[in-house]
Coordinates of C-alpha atoms in Angstrom, one line a residue:
Chain B
M165 CA 14.0 15.4 -80.4
K166 CA 12.5 12.5 -82.3
R167 CA 9.6 14.7 -83.3
A168 CA 11.8 17.5 -84.4
L169 CA 13.9 15.2 -86.6
L170 CA 10.8 13.7 -88.1
L171 CA 9.4 17.1 -88.9
L172 CA 12.7 18.2 -90.4
T173 CA 12.7 15.1 -92.6
A174 CA 9.2 15.7 -93.6
V175 CA 9.8 19.3 -94.6
V176 CA 12.7 18.1 -96.8
L177 CA 10.5 15.4 -98.3
A178 CA 7.7 17.9 -99.0
G179 CA 9.6 19.3 -101.9
C180 CA 9.9 22.9 -103.2
S181 CA 6.4 24.0 -103.4
S182 CA 5.3 26.5 -100.8
S183 CA 2.5 28.8 -99.9
S184 CA 2.6 32.3 -98.7
G185 CA -0.1 34.5 -97.3
T186 CA -0.9 38.1 -98.1
P187 CA 1.5 40.6 -96.5
A188 CA 0.6 41.2 -92.9
P189 CA -0.8 44.6 -92.1
A190 CA 1.6 46.9 -90.3
T191 CA -0.5 46.7 -87.2
F192 CA -0.6 42.9 -87.1
N193 CA -1.3 41.7 -83.6
L194 CA -1.5 38.1 -82.6
A195 CA -4.1 38.9 -80.0
N196 CA -6.5 39.9 -82.8
V197 CA -6.0 36.6 -84.6
T198 CA -8.7 33.9 -84.5
I199 CA -7.9 30.5 -85.8
A200 CA -11.0 28.3 -86.4
Y201 CA -10.5 24.5 -86.4
S202 CA -12.8 21.7 -87.4
G203 CA -11.5 18.1 -86.9
Y204 CA -12.9 14.8 -87.9
S205 CA -14.9 14.3 -84.7
T206 CA -14.6 14.9 -81.0
S207 CA -15.3 11.2 -80.3
N208 CA -12.2 10.0 -82.0
T209 CA -9.1 9.7 -79.7
Y210 CA -6.6 10.4 -82.4
W211 CA -8.4 13.6 -83.4
N212 CA -9.0 14.6 -79.9
I213 CA -5.2 14.6 -79.2
L214 CA -4.6 16.5 -82.5
G215 CA -7.2 19.1 -81.6
K216 CA -5.8 19.5 -78.1
A217 CA -2.2 20.0 -79.5
A218 CA -3.5 22.6 -81.8
A219 CA -5.4 24.4 -79.0
T220 CA -2.3 24.3 -76.8
E221 CA -0.1 25.8 -79.5
A222 CA -2.6 28.5 -80.2
A223 CA -2.7 29.4 -76.5
A224 CA 1.1 29.4 -76.3
K225 CA 1.2 31.8 -79.3
G226 CA -1.5 34.0 -77.8
V227 CA -4.0 33.6 -80.6
K228 CA -7.7 32.8 -80.2
F229 CA -8.6 29.2 -81.1
V230 CA -12.2 28.3 -81.9
D231 CA -12.8 24.5 -82.1
V232 CA -16.0 23.7 -84.1
T233 CA -15.4 20.0 -84.4
A234 CA -18.7 18.0 -84.4
T235 CA -19.3 15.1 -82.1
T236 CA -19.9 12.7 -85.0
N237 CA -18.0 12.0 -88.1
D238 CA -20.7 13.3 -90.3
S239 CA -19.5 15.3 -93.3
G240 CA -22.8 17.3 -93.6
I241 CA -22.6 18.4 -89.9
Q242 CA -18.9 19.3 -90.3
L243 CA -19.7 21.3 -93.4
Q244 CA -22.5 23.2 -91.6
A245 CA -20.2 23.9 -88.6
V246 CA -17.4 25.1 -90.9
N247 CA -19.7 27.4 -92.9
S248 CA -21.2 28.8 -89.8
E249 CA -17.8 29.6 -88.4
L250 CA -16.7 31.1 -91.7
S251 CA -19.6 33.6 -91.4
Q252 CA -17.9 34.8 -88.3
K253 CA -14.8 35.8 -90.4
P254 CA -12.0 34.0 -88.6
S255 CA -8.4 34.9 -89.5
A256 CA -7.7 31.4 -90.7
L257 CA -9.5 28.1 -91.0
I258 CA -8.0 24.6 -90.3
I259 CA -9.9 21.6 -91.6
G260 CA -9.4 17.9 -90.8
S261 CA -12.1 16.7 -93.2
V262 CA -14.5 13.9 -92.8
D263 CA -15.2 14.0 -96.6
N264 CA -12.6 16.0 -98.5
N265 CA -14.9 16.5 -101.5
V266 CA -17.6 18.7 -99.9
F267 CA -15.9 22.0 -99.4
G268 CA -16.2 23.6 -102.8
T269 CA -18.6 26.4 -101.7
T270 CA -16.7 26.9 -98.4
I271 CA -13.4 27.4 -100.3
A272 CA -15.0 29.9 -102.7
T273 CA -16.4 31.9 -99.7
A274 CA -13.1 31.8 -97.9
K275 CA -11.3 32.9 -101.0
A276 CA -13.6 35.8 -101.5
A277 CA -13.1 36.9 -97.9
G278 CA -9.3 36.3 -98.1
I279 CA -9.4 33.7 -95.3
P280 CA -6.7 31.1 -95.7
I281 CA -7.7 27.5 -95.3
L282 CA -5.2 24.8 -94.1
A283 CA -5.8 21.1 -94.1
V284 CA -4.6 18.7 -91.5
D285 CA -4.3 14.9 -91.7
T286 CA -6.5 14.6 -94.8
G287 CA -5.9 16.5 -98.0
I288 CA -8.5 18.7 -99.7
N289 CA -8.0 18.8 -103.4
D290 CA -8.1 22.5 -104.2
P291 CA -5.3 24.9 -105.1
Y292 CA -6.6 27.4 -102.6
I293 CA -5.6 25.2 -99.7
S294 CA -2.6 27.0 -98.3
A295 CA -1.0 24.1 -96.5
L296 CA -1.4 20.4 -95.8
I297 CA 0.3 18.5 -93.0
Q298 CA -0.4 14.8 -92.8
T299 CA 1.2 11.4 -92.4
D300 CA 2.3 9.9 -95.7
N301 CA -0.7 7.6 -95.6
E302 CA 0.1 5.7 -98.8
G303 CA 3.7 5.4 -97.7
A304 CA 2.4 4.1 -94.3
G305 CA 0.3 1.6 -96.2
K306 CA 3.3 0.4 -98.1
L307 CA 5.3 0.1 -94.8
I308 CA 2.5 -2.1 -93.3
G309 CA 2.3 -4.0 -96.6
Q310 CA 6.0 -4.8 -96.5
Q311 CA 5.6 -6.1 -92.9
I312 CA 2.6 -8.3 -94.0
C313 CA 4.8 -9.7 -96.8
T314 CA 7.6 -10.4 -94.4
D315 CA 5.3 -12.0 -91.8
T316 CA 3.3 -14.2 -94.2
G317 CA 6.1 -14.9 -96.7
G318 CA 3.7 -13.7 -99.4
K319 CA 1.4 -16.7 -98.9
G320 CA -2.4 -16.7 -98.5
T321 CA -5.0 -14.0 -98.7
A322 CA -5.1 -10.6 -96.9
L323 CA -8.3 -8.9 -96.0
V324 CA -7.5 -5.2 -96.5
L325 CA -10.1 -2.9 -95.0
G326 CA -10.7 0.7 -96.0
G327 CA -12.6 3.4 -94.1
T328 CA -15.5 4.9 -96.0
V329 CA -15.3 5.0 -99.8
G330 CA -13.7 8.3 -101.0
A331 CA -12.1 9.2 -97.6
Q332 CA -8.6 10.3 -98.8
S333 CA -6.6 9.0 -95.9
G334 CA -8.3 5.6 -95.6
D335 CA -8.2 5.1 -99.4
A336 CA -4.4 6.0 -99.5
R337 CA -3.7 3.5 -96.6
K338 CA -5.6 0.8 -98.4
K339 CA -4.0 1.5 -101.7
G340 CA -0.5 1.4 -100.2
V341 CA -1.1 -1.9 -98.5
E342 CA -2.8 -3.5 -101.5
E343 CA -0.1 -2.5 -104.0
T344 CA 2.6 -3.9 -101.8
I345 CA 1.0 -7.2 -100.9
T346 CA -0.1 -8.1 -104.4
A347 CA 3.4 -7.4 -105.6
C348 CA 4.7 -10.0 -103.1
G349 CA 2.2 -12.6 -104.1
L350 CA -0.6 -12.3 -101.6
K351 CA -4.2 -12.4 -102.7
D352 CA -6.1 -9.2 -102.0
D353 CA -9.6 -9.2 -100.5
G354 CA -10.5 -5.6 -100.2
Q355 CA -13.6 -4.3 -98.3
Y356 CA -14.7 -1.2 -96.5
G357 CA -15.6 -1.1 -92.8
N358 CA -16.9 2.5 -92.7
W359 CA -14.5 3.3 -89.8
D360 CA -16.8 1.2 -87.5
S361 CA -15.2 -1.4 -85.3
A362 CA -18.3 -3.6 -85.2
T363 CA -18.4 -3.7 -89.0
D364 CA -14.6 -4.4 -89.1
V365 CA -15.2 -7.3 -86.7
S366 CA -18.1 -8.7 -88.6
L367 CA -16.2 -8.5 -91.9
S368 CA -13.2 -10.2 -90.4
D369 CA -15.3 -13.0 -88.8
A370 CA -17.1 -13.7 -92.1
T371 CA -13.8 -13.7 -94.0
I372 CA -12.2 -16.0 -91.5
A373 CA -15.1 -18.4 -91.9
S374 CA -15.0 -18.3 -95.7
T375 CA -11.3 -18.0 -96.6
P376 CA -9.3 -20.9 -95.3
D377 CA -6.0 -19.4 -96.5
L378 CA -6.5 -16.0 -94.8
S379 CA -3.2 -14.9 -93.4
A380 CA -3.5 -11.2 -92.7
I381 CA -6.1 -8.5 -91.9
F382 CA -5.4 -4.8 -92.2
V383 CA -7.7 -2.4 -90.4
P384 CA -7.1 1.3 -91.2
H385 CA -8.0 2.8 -87.8
S386 CA -7.1 2.1 -84.2
D387 CA -10.4 1.2 -82.7
G388 CA -11.2 -1.3 -85.4
A389 CA -7.7 -2.8 -85.3
A390 CA -7.7 -3.4 -81.6
A391 CA -11.2 -4.9 -81.8
V392 CA -10.3 -7.3 -84.7
A393 CA -7.1 -8.3 -82.9
K394 CA -9.1 -9.3 -79.8
E395 CA -11.7 -11.2 -82.0
V396 CA -9.0 -13.1 -83.8
S397 CA -7.3 -13.9 -80.5
D398 CA -10.6 -15.1 -79.0
K399 CA -11.0 -17.4 -82.0
G400 CA -7.6 -18.9 -81.4
K401 CA -6.4 -17.7 -84.9
T402 CA -3.6 -15.3 -83.9
A403 CA -0.9 -17.7 -85.0
T404 CA -2.3 -18.0 -88.5
V405 CA -4.1 -14.7 -89.1
K406 CA -2.0 -11.6 -88.4
V407 CA -3.7 -8.4 -87.6
Y408 CA -2.3 -5.0 -88.7
G409 CA -3.6 -1.6 -87.6
F410 CA -3.1 2.1 -87.9
D411 CA -2.7 5.0 -85.4
G412 CA -1.2 2.9 -82.6
S413 CA -3.6 3.8 -79.7
A414 CA -3.0 2.5 -76.2
A415 CA -5.3 -0.5 -76.9
E416 CA -3.3 -1.3 -80.0
L417 CA 0.0 -1.0 -78.3
T418 CA -1.2 -3.4 -75.6
A419 CA -2.3 -5.8 -78.3
I420 CA 1.1 -5.6 -80.0
L421 CA 3.0 -6.2 -76.8
N422 CA 0.6 -9.2 -76.1
G423 CA 1.3 -10.6 -79.5
T424 CA -2.4 -10.4 -80.7
E425 CA -1.6 -7.6 -83.1
A426 CA 1.4 -7.8 -85.4
A427 CA 2.1 -4.1 -86.3
S428 CA 0.6 -0.7 -86.5
I429 CA 1.6 2.8 -87.7
H430 CA 2.5 5.7 -85.4
Q431 CA 1.1 9.0 -86.6
D432 CA 2.6 12.1 -84.9
N433 CA -0.7 13.8 -84.3
V434 CA 0.8 16.1 -81.7
T435 CA 3.3 17.6 -84.2
M436 CA 0.5 17.8 -86.8
G437 CA -1.7 19.9 -84.5
K438 CA 1.1 22.1 -83.4
T439 CA 2.6 22.7 -86.8
I440 CA -0.7 23.5 -88.6
V441 CA -1.3 26.3 -86.1
D442 CA 2.2 27.6 -86.6
D443 CA 1.7 27.5 -90.3
A444 CA -1.6 29.4 -90.1
I445 CA 0.2 32.1 -88.0
T446 CA 3.1 32.3 -90.5
I447 CA 0.7 32.7 -93.4
L448 CA -1.2 35.4 -91.6
Q449 CA 2.0 37.2 -90.9
G450 CA 2.8 37.1 -94.6
G451 CA 5.4 34.3 -94.4
T452 CA 5.9 31.2 -96.5
V453 CA 5.2 27.6 -95.5
P454 CA 5.5 24.4 -97.4
Q455 CA 2.4 23.6 -99.4
T456 CA 2.5 19.9 -98.3
V457 CA 4.3 18.4 -95.4
L458 CA 4.2 14.6 -95.3
I459 CA 5.3 13.2 -91.9
P460 CA 7.1 9.9 -92.4
P461 CA 5.2 7.1 -90.8
V462 CA 6.8 5.0 -88.1
L463 CA 6.2 1.2 -88.0
I464 CA 5.2 -0.1 -84.6
T465 CA 6.1 -3.7 -83.8
K466 CA 6.6 -5.7 -80.7
A467 CA 10.2 -4.5 -80.7
N468 CA 9.5 -0.8 -80.3
A469 CA 5.9 -0.7 -79.0
A470 CA 6.9 0.0 -75.4
S471 CA 8.6 3.2 -76.4
F472 CA 5.3 4.6 -77.7
Q473 CA 3.3 3.9 -74.5
Chain T
M204 CA -50.1 -20.9 -81.7
Q205 CA -51.1 -21.3 -85.3
K206 CA -51.7 -17.5 -85.5
Q207 CA -48.2 -16.9 -84.2
L208 CA -46.7 -19.3 -86.6
R209 CA -48.5 -17.7 -89.5
E210 CA -47.2 -14.3 -88.4
I211 CA -43.6 -15.4 -88.4
A212 CA -43.9 -17.6 -91.5
G213 CA -42.7 -14.9 -93.9
P214 CA -39.5 -13.9 -92.1
L215 CA -38.8 -17.6 -91.3
L216 CA -39.2 -18.6 -94.9
G217 CA -37.0 -15.7 -95.9
L218 CA -34.3 -16.8 -93.5
I219 CA -34.4 -20.4 -94.7
L220 CA -34.2 -19.3 -98.3
I221 CA -31.2 -17.1 -97.5
W222 CA -29.3 -20.0 -96.0
I223 CA -30.3 -22.4 -98.8
F224 CA -28.9 -19.8 -101.2
I225 CA -25.7 -19.4 -99.2
F226 CA -25.1 -23.1 -98.8
A227 CA -25.8 -23.7 -102.5
L228 CA -23.5 -21.0 -103.8
A229 CA -20.7 -21.1 -101.2
P230 CA -19.8 -24.7 -100.4
I231 CA -17.1 -23.5 -97.9
S232 CA -19.9 -22.1 -95.7
R233 CA -21.5 -25.6 -95.2
D234 CA -20.0 -25.7 -91.8
W235 CA -21.2 -24.9 -88.2
S236 CA -18.6 -22.2 -88.0
S237 CA -20.5 -20.2 -90.6
V238 CA -23.7 -20.3 -88.6
E239 CA -21.8 -19.7 -85.3
N240 CA -20.3 -16.6 -86.9
V241 CA -23.7 -15.2 -87.6
L242 CA -24.9 -16.0 -84.1
E243 CA -21.7 -14.4 -82.6
N244 CA -22.1 -11.2 -84.6
S245 CA -25.8 -11.0 -83.8
T246 CA -25.2 -11.3 -80.1
G247 CA -21.6 -10.2 -79.5
S248 CA -22.0 -6.8 -81.3
G249 CA -25.0 -6.2 -79.0
L250 CA -27.3 -5.6 -82.1
F251 CA -29.8 -8.2 -81.0
I252 CA -30.0 -6.8 -77.5
M253 CA -30.5 -3.3 -78.8
C254 CA -33.2 -4.6 -81.2
C255 CA -35.0 -6.1 -78.2
G256 CA -35.3 -2.7 -76.7
M257 CA -36.3 -1.2 -80.1
T258 CA -39.0 -3.8 -80.4
I259 CA -40.9 -2.6 -77.4
A260 CA -40.3 1.0 -78.4
L261 CA -41.7 0.5 -81.9
I262 CA -44.7 -1.5 -80.7
G263 CA -45.4 1.3 -78.2
N264 CA -45.1 3.9 -81.0
C265 CA -42.0 5.4 -79.3
L266 CA -39.4 5.8 -82.0
D267 CA -35.9 6.1 -80.4
L268 CA -33.1 7.5 -82.4
S269 CA -30.8 8.0 -79.4
V270 CA -29.9 4.3 -78.9
G271 CA -26.6 4.7 -80.8
S272 CA -25.5 7.5 -78.5
I273 CA -26.7 5.6 -75.4
Y274 CA -24.5 2.7 -76.7
A275 CA -21.5 5.0 -76.7
L276 CA -22.3 6.6 -73.4
A277 CA -22.7 3.3 -71.5
S278 CA -19.4 2.1 -72.9
V279 CA -17.5 5.0 -71.5
V280 CA -19.3 5.0 -68.2
V281 CA -18.5 1.4 -67.7
G282 CA -14.9 1.8 -69.0
Q283 CA -14.2 4.7 -66.7
L284 CA -15.5 2.9 -63.7
L285 CA -13.6 -0.3 -64.4
K286 CA -10.5 1.7 -65.1
A287 CA -11.0 3.3 -61.7
G288 CA -11.1 -0.1 -60.0
V289 CA -14.8 -0.2 -59.3
P290 CA -16.1 -3.8 -59.0
I291 CA -17.5 -5.2 -62.2
P292 CA -21.1 -5.7 -60.9
I293 CA -21.3 -2.0 -59.8
A294 CA -19.7 -0.8 -63.0
V295 CA -22.2 -2.8 -65.1
L296 CA -25.1 -1.6 -63.0
A297 CA -23.9 2.0 -63.4
G298 CA -23.8 1.5 -67.2
L299 CA -27.3 0.1 -67.2
G300 CA -28.3 3.0 -64.9
A301 CA -26.9 5.5 -67.4
G302 CA -29.0 3.8 -70.1
A303 CA -32.1 3.9 -67.9
L304 CA -31.5 7.6 -67.1
C305 CA -31.2 8.5 -70.8
G306 CA -34.4 6.6 -71.4
I307 CA -36.2 8.5 -68.7
V308 CA -35.0 11.8 -70.2
N309 CA -36.3 10.7 -73.6
G310 CA -39.6 9.6 -72.2
T311 CA -40.1 12.7 -70.1
I312 CA -39.4 15.0 -73.0
V313 CA -41.8 13.1 -75.3
S314 CA -44.6 12.6 -72.8
R315 CA -44.4 16.1 -71.1
T316 CA -43.7 18.3 -74.0
G317 CA -45.5 16.6 -76.9
I318 CA -42.5 17.0 -79.1
P319 CA -42.6 14.4 -81.8
T320 CA -40.5 11.3 -81.0
L321 CA -38.4 11.7 -84.1
I322 CA -37.3 15.3 -83.1
A323 CA -37.0 14.6 -79.4
T324 CA -34.8 11.6 -79.7
L325 CA -32.8 13.2 -82.5
G326 CA -32.0 16.0 -80.1
T327 CA -31.1 13.6 -77.3
Q328 CA -29.0 11.6 -79.7
M329 CA -26.7 14.6 -80.1
A330 CA -26.9 15.5 -76.4
F331 CA -26.1 12.0 -75.1
R332 CA -23.1 11.7 -77.5
G333 CA -21.9 15.1 -76.3
V334 CA -22.1 13.8 -72.7
A335 CA -20.2 10.6 -73.7
D336 CA -17.5 12.8 -75.3
M337 CA -17.2 14.8 -72.1
I338 CA -16.7 11.6 -70.1
G339 CA -14.6 9.5 -72.5
A340 CA -13.0 11.4 -75.4
G341 CA -9.3 10.9 -75.5
V342 CA -9.3 8.6 -72.5
D343 CA -7.7 5.1 -72.7
M344 CA -10.0 2.5 -71.2
E345 CA -8.9 -1.1 -71.8
Q346 CA -7.9 -4.4 -70.3
F347 CA -10.8 -5.0 -68.0
G348 CA -9.9 -8.6 -67.0
K349 CA -11.2 -12.1 -67.8
T350 CA -14.3 -11.9 -65.7
F351 CA -15.7 -8.9 -67.5
D352 CA -14.4 -10.4 -70.8
W353 CA -16.7 -13.4 -70.4
L354 CA -19.8 -11.2 -71.1
G355 CA -18.7 -10.5 -74.6
S356 CA -16.2 -13.2 -75.8
G357 CA -17.1 -16.1 -77.9
L358 CA -20.7 -17.2 -77.9
Q359 CA -21.6 -18.1 -74.3
G360 CA -21.5 -14.7 -72.6
P361 CA -23.2 -12.8 -75.5
L362 CA -25.9 -15.6 -75.9
F363 CA -26.5 -15.5 -72.1
C364 CA -27.0 -11.7 -72.1
S365 CA -29.1 -11.9 -75.3
A366 CA -31.3 -14.5 -73.7
I367 CA -31.8 -12.3 -70.7
A368 CA -32.8 -9.4 -73.0
F369 CA -35.1 -11.6 -75.0
L370 CA -36.9 -13.2 -72.0
T371 CA -37.3 -9.8 -70.3
I372 CA -38.9 -8.2 -73.3
W373 CA -41.0 -11.3 -74.0
F374 CA -42.2 -11.5 -70.4
I375 CA -43.1 -7.8 -70.4
L376 CA -44.9 -7.9 -73.7
S377 CA -46.8 -11.1 -73.2
K378 CA -47.3 -11.6 -69.4
T379 CA -47.8 -8.2 -67.9
R380 CA -50.5 -5.6 -67.9
F381 CA -48.0 -3.0 -68.9
G382 CA -47.2 -5.1 -72.0
Y383 CA -50.8 -5.2 -73.1
Q384 CA -51.0 -1.5 -72.6
V385 CA -47.9 -1.0 -74.8
F386 CA -49.7 -2.8 -77.7
A387 CA -52.9 -0.8 -77.0
Q388 CA -51.3 2.6 -77.0
G389 CA -49.1 1.7 -79.9
G390 CA -52.2 0.8 -81.9
N391 CA -54.1 4.0 -81.1
E392 CA -52.8 6.3 -78.4
E393 CA -55.9 8.4 -78.1
V394 CA -58.2 5.4 -77.7
A395 CA -55.8 4.0 -75.1
R396 CA -55.8 7.3 -73.2
L397 CA -59.7 7.4 -73.2
A398 CA -59.6 3.8 -71.9
G399 CA -57.7 4.9 -68.9
I400 CA -54.3 3.7 -69.8
P401 CA -51.6 5.8 -68.2
V402 CA -50.0 6.6 -71.6
K403 CA -47.5 9.2 -70.3
R404 CA -46.2 7.0 -67.6
N405 CA -45.9 4.1 -70.1
I406 CA -44.0 6.3 -72.6
V407 CA -41.3 7.0 -69.9
L408 CA -41.2 3.2 -69.0
I409 CA -40.9 2.2 -72.7
Y410 CA -38.0 4.6 -73.3
M411 CA -36.3 3.5 -70.1
I412 CA -36.4 -0.1 -71.1
C413 CA -35.1 0.8 -74.5
G414 CA -32.3 2.7 -72.9
I415 CA -31.3 -0.1 -70.6
M416 CA -31.2 -2.5 -73.5
A417 CA -29.0 -0.2 -75.5
A418 CA -26.7 0.1 -72.5
L419 CA -26.6 -3.7 -72.1
A420 CA -25.8 -4.1 -75.8
S421 CA -22.9 -1.7 -75.3
I422 CA -21.6 -3.5 -72.2
V423 CA -21.5 -6.8 -74.1
Y424 CA -19.6 -5.3 -77.1
T425 CA -17.2 -3.5 -74.7
A426 CA -16.4 -6.8 -73.1
R427 CA -16.1 -8.4 -76.5
V428 CA -13.3 -6.1 -77.6
D429 CA -12.0 -5.4 -74.1
F430 CA -11.8 -1.7 -74.4
A431 CA -14.2 1.2 -74.2
Y432 CA -14.4 3.9 -76.8
V433 CA -16.6 6.9 -77.3
D434 CA -16.8 6.7 -81.1
R435 CA -19.2 3.8 -81.2
G436 CA -22.8 3.2 -82.1
Q437 CA -23.0 5.8 -84.9
G438 CA -25.9 4.9 -87.2
W439 CA -26.8 2.0 -85.0
E440 CA -30.3 3.4 -84.4
L441 CA -31.1 2.6 -88.0
L442 CA -29.6 -0.8 -87.8
A443 CA -31.8 -1.5 -84.8
I444 CA -34.9 -0.3 -86.5
A445 CA -34.0 -2.3 -89.6
G446 CA -33.5 -5.5 -87.5
V447 CA -36.8 -5.1 -85.8
V448 CA -38.9 -4.2 -88.9
I449 CA -37.4 -6.9 -91.1
G450 CA -38.6 -9.4 -88.5
G451 CA -42.2 -8.2 -88.9
T452 CA -42.8 -5.7 -86.1
S453 CA -44.7 -2.8 -87.4
M454 CA -43.2 0.6 -87.9
F455 CA -46.6 2.0 -87.2
G456 CA -47.0 0.6 -83.6
G457 CA -49.3 -1.9 -82.0
I458 CA -48.0 -5.0 -83.8
G459 CA -44.9 -7.1 -83.3
G460 CA -43.0 -9.2 -80.9
V461 CA -39.5 -10.0 -79.8
G462 CA -39.7 -13.5 -81.4
K463 CA -40.0 -11.7 -84.7
T464 CA -36.9 -9.6 -83.8
V465 CA -34.9 -12.8 -83.5
L466 CA -35.7 -13.6 -87.1
G467 CA -35.1 -10.0 -88.2
V468 CA -31.6 -9.8 -86.7
L469 CA -30.7 -13.2 -88.0
I470 CA -31.8 -12.2 -91.5
Y471 CA -29.8 -9.0 -91.4
E472 CA -26.7 -10.7 -90.1
S473 CA -27.1 -13.7 -92.5
I474 CA -27.3 -11.3 -95.5
F475 CA -24.2 -9.6 -94.3
A476 CA -22.2 -12.8 -93.7
G477 CA -23.6 -14.6 -96.7
L478 CA -22.4 -11.9 -99.2
I479 CA -19.0 -12.1 -97.6
Y480 CA -19.0 -15.9 -97.9
L481 CA -19.9 -15.3 -101.6
H482 CA -17.0 -12.8 -101.8
Y483 CA -19.2 -9.8 -102.7
D484 CA -18.3 -6.3 -101.6
A485 CA -19.8 -5.1 -98.4
F486 CA -21.7 -2.5 -100.4
W487 CA -24.0 -5.2 -101.7
Q488 CA -24.9 -6.0 -98.1
Q489 CA -26.2 -2.5 -97.7
V490 CA -28.2 -2.7 -101.0
A491 CA -29.6 -6.1 -100.0
T492 CA -30.6 -5.0 -96.5
G493 CA -32.2 -1.9 -97.9
V494 CA -34.3 -3.9 -100.3
V495 CA -35.4 -6.4 -97.6
L496 CA -36.2 -3.5 -95.3
I497 CA -38.4 -1.8 -97.9
L498 CA -40.1 -5.1 -98.6
A499 CA -40.8 -5.6 -94.9
V500 CA -42.3 -2.2 -94.4
W501 CA -44.3 -2.5 -97.7
I502 CA -45.8 -5.8 -96.6
D503 CA -46.7 -4.4 -93.2
H504 CA -48.3 -1.3 -94.7
T505 CA -50.3 -3.4 -97.2
Q506 CA -51.5 -5.8 -94.5
R507 CA -52.6 -2.9 -92.3
R508 CA -54.4 -1.2 -95.2
A509 CA -56.2 -4.4 -96.1
S510 CA -57.0 -5.2 -92.4
A511 CA -58.4 -1.7 -91.9
S512 CA -60.5 -1.9 -95.1
R513 CA -62.0 -5.2 -93.9
R514 CA -62.8 -3.8 -90.5
T515 CA -64.3 -0.5 -91.4
G516 CA -65.0 -0.5 -95.0
V517 CA -63.0 2.7 -95.2
N518 CA -59.3 2.8 -96.2
I519 CA -58.2 4.6 -93.1
A520 CA -54.9 3.0 -92.7
K521 CA -53.8 4.7 -95.9
K522 CA -53.9 8.0 -94.0
R523 CA -51.5 6.8 -91.4
S524 CA -47.9 7.2 -92.3
L525 CA -44.6 7.3 -90.4
W526 CA -44.6 11.0 -90.5
S527 CA -48.1 11.4 -89.0
R528 CA -46.8 8.9 -86.3
V529 CA -44.1 11.3 -85.3
G530 CA -46.3 14.3 -85.6
I531 CA -45.4 15.7 -89.0
G532 CA -48.2 16.0 -91.5
S533 CA -51.7 14.6 -91.2

């Protein structure tokens, strides 16, 4: 019920723009539909859940689902996998991109072949993209930023980590946090941890050692946030340095309930996976879907963390 | 002793200069916690332990690009077992066993098929990560308890594990026949074979040790963060190679030592931390590490060329390159 309400809100928030596919042939049969999907990586829990939700929905709708997600978050490998699959002429292509800037040729090829491309979680900046469903990453960053301001009283320095430079979702999260915390008076120390928890921990350790007034650390992904929360706790700094994360994985929820992590963001990846497949089918049937669906983020704190477990 | 000191003089001087630079420009870092932070990150991330394994691999001319994937695989093996309630010692042994098995697979492929090390371990890098995904993708593995936590938290546990790794590799390289054979076949595999050294067997053993070290590194980091996760160790093979080569172990085999690796990893981590202490972006750390790495390889290459010229009067070392080492080109 909560998910349905969230999605409804999101669709309303998405505005008036919409995308429609070419009219479906008279003999349109779901059994002949193949939806190809390439997510960020199979190694990432968040994406794993999203991919499984998409596959489950495809099976429920009776369409063939081909998952070509690579094991590593390498944009080159993802591009190769997507292009190889494209040569097999799928009915539609769903991309959760590692690097949203590399798909120029892919989009041109898909356009020429009349294959719709949909983006999930991370936007791809091209008008040919039929639909995008993602968390409002910048809005989520602002939400976390407000929590940081509340918890710290706007005092001290915040280490705000990004993912890799240019990654749309990580950049949007970082931007949202940074804009909010600087507005409430916190000093911003921005760095990039390359989505690697060990790098996040090293950056946090070095910043703790060199920044006496450090009061908050934001890590834009779950693995890194839980790792940094544990590190800060081991150093006995939890009372003075608050840790904030994203995705709200099981490890993060435990950390929030233990008090070693202050807050995180819940992303409804199951709804994303399900909806993007539904959208693909609607487009193939000649229907209309919203061009962009931004799912409102939900702040996870100690007060509500148990409900997400 | 004098010879050994001469060999480490360059990296040691480099490390001292880095810290003089940090202390001079970042007064806030003139504190034990700054040094402790570097030691914690060198040992607690498992990088030093992984570098110990890579040291013996590079000396033996056995490049291993699969260590990052072994790091991920060992993490999920140990995580799954601990989650299932298996006693910690058995789970740790199973993790190390997984690393050893991966190493044996690497060694067998390289020694039996003759496939260049670069290609063979690039292939297994992907295969091992696939296996890790099969075991651990989407599975929550966390909260392993205080006893396991000790292996990775703070400085004591990681330092203890790092000391074990260091002493093991030091003992193997300097006190055993196998160690001498590693240097010999790393210097010239064909000559070693003609001298009766069991090169193929040694290749399997080298990769097995390298795999065990990658697994131990992973166990330490898993304990440090108290949860296992499959998406780890990506790109770590290059970090491990960098840490070893910066210390002065040769990329071309036959020369090096685990003492040099201590300095290499400390230089790498000091550059990383130092630039943060000085409030530079992390990008500068990559630039600085890249420059130091190129310098280290260039110095090694120049020394080898000069040494070969002195020995033979012919500049044969020039003909050796990384690519010929892995079987590409002449």
